[in-house]
GROMACS .gro file of C-alpha atoms in nm:
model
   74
    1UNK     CA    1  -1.638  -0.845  -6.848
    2UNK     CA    2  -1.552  -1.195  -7.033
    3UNK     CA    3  -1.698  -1.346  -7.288
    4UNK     CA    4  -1.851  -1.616  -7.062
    5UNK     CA    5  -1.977  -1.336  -6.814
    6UNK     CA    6  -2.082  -1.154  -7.108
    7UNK     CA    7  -2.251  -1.491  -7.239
    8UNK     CA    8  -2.424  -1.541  -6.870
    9UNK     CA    9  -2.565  -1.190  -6.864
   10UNK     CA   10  -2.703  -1.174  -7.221
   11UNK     CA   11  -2.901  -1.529  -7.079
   12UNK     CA   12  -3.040  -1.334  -6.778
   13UNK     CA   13  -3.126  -1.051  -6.992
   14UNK     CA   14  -3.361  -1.333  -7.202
   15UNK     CA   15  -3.464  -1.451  -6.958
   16UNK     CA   16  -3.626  -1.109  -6.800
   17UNK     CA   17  -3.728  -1.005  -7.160
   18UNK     CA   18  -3.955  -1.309  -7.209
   19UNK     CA   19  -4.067  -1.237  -6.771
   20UNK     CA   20  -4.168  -0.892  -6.887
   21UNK     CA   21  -4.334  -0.977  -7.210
   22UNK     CA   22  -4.555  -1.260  -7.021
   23UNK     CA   23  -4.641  -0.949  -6.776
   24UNK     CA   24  -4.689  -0.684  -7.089
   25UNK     CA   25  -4.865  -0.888  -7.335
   26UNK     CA   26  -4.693  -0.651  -7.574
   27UNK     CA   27  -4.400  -0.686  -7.738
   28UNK     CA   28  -4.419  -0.276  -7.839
   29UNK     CA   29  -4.401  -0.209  -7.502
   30UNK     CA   30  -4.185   0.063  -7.422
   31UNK     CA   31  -3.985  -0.185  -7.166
   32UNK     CA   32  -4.003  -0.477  -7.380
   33UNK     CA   33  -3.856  -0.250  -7.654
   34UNK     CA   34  -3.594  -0.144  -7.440
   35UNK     CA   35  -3.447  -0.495  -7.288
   36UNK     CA   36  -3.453  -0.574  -7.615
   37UNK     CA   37  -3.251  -0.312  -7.759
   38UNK     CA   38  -3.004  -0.352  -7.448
   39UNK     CA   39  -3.002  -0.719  -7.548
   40UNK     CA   40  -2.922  -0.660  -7.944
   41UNK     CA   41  -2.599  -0.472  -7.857
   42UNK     CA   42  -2.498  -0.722  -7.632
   43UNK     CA   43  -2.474  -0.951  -7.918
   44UNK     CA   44  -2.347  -0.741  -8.146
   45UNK     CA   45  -2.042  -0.653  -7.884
   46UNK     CA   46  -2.021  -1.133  -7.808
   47UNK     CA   47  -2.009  -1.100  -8.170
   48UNK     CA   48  -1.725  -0.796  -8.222
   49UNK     CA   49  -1.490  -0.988  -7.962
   50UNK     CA   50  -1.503  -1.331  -8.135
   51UNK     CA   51  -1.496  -1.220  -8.427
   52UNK     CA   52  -1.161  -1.026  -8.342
   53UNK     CA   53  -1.072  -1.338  -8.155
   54UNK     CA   54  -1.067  -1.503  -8.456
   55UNK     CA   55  -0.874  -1.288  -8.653
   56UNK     CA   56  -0.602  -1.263  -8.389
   57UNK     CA   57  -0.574  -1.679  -8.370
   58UNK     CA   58  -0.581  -1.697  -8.783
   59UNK     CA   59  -0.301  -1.442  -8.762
   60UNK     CA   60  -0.107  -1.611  -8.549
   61UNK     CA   61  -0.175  -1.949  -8.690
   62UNK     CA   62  -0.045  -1.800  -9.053
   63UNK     CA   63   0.262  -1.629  -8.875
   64UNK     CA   64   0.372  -1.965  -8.663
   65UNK     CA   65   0.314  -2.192  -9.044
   66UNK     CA   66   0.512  -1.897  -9.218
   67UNK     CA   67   0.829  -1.904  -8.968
   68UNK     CA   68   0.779  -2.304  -8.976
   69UNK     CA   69   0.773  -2.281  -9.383
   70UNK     CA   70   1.078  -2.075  -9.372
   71UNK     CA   71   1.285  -2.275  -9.140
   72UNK     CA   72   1.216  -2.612  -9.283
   73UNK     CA   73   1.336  -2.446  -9.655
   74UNK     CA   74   1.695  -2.370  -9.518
   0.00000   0.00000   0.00000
């Protein structure tokens, strides 16, 4: 799944959590507990891939200025 998929799903998942907690009253509900839970590694994975994202673009943002640095000092 992409990161906008990803992104979509996470929204749903919010969406149902606050549903169910309207229906619950409770937010120690043993449901409510759970979507939530379901919903905190969701973010933590959105948060894994851009953060690796990142790194890759920095990488080859430093690599591209390197073999630029090098080629304009010859």
């Amino acid at each position: 799944m992409d990161e906008s998929n990803l992104s979509q799903h996470m929204e749903e998942m919010q969406k149902r959590l606050y549903m169910l907690f309207e229906e619950t009253g409770s937010l120690v509900d043993p449901q409510v507990v759970e979507l939530s839970q379901q919903i905190d590694h969701l973010v933590v994975k959105l948060q894994r891939r851009r953060m690796k994202h990142r790194r890759t673009s920095l990488l080859k943002n430093r690599a591209s200025f390197s073999n630029s640095h090098l080629k304009n000092m010859t």
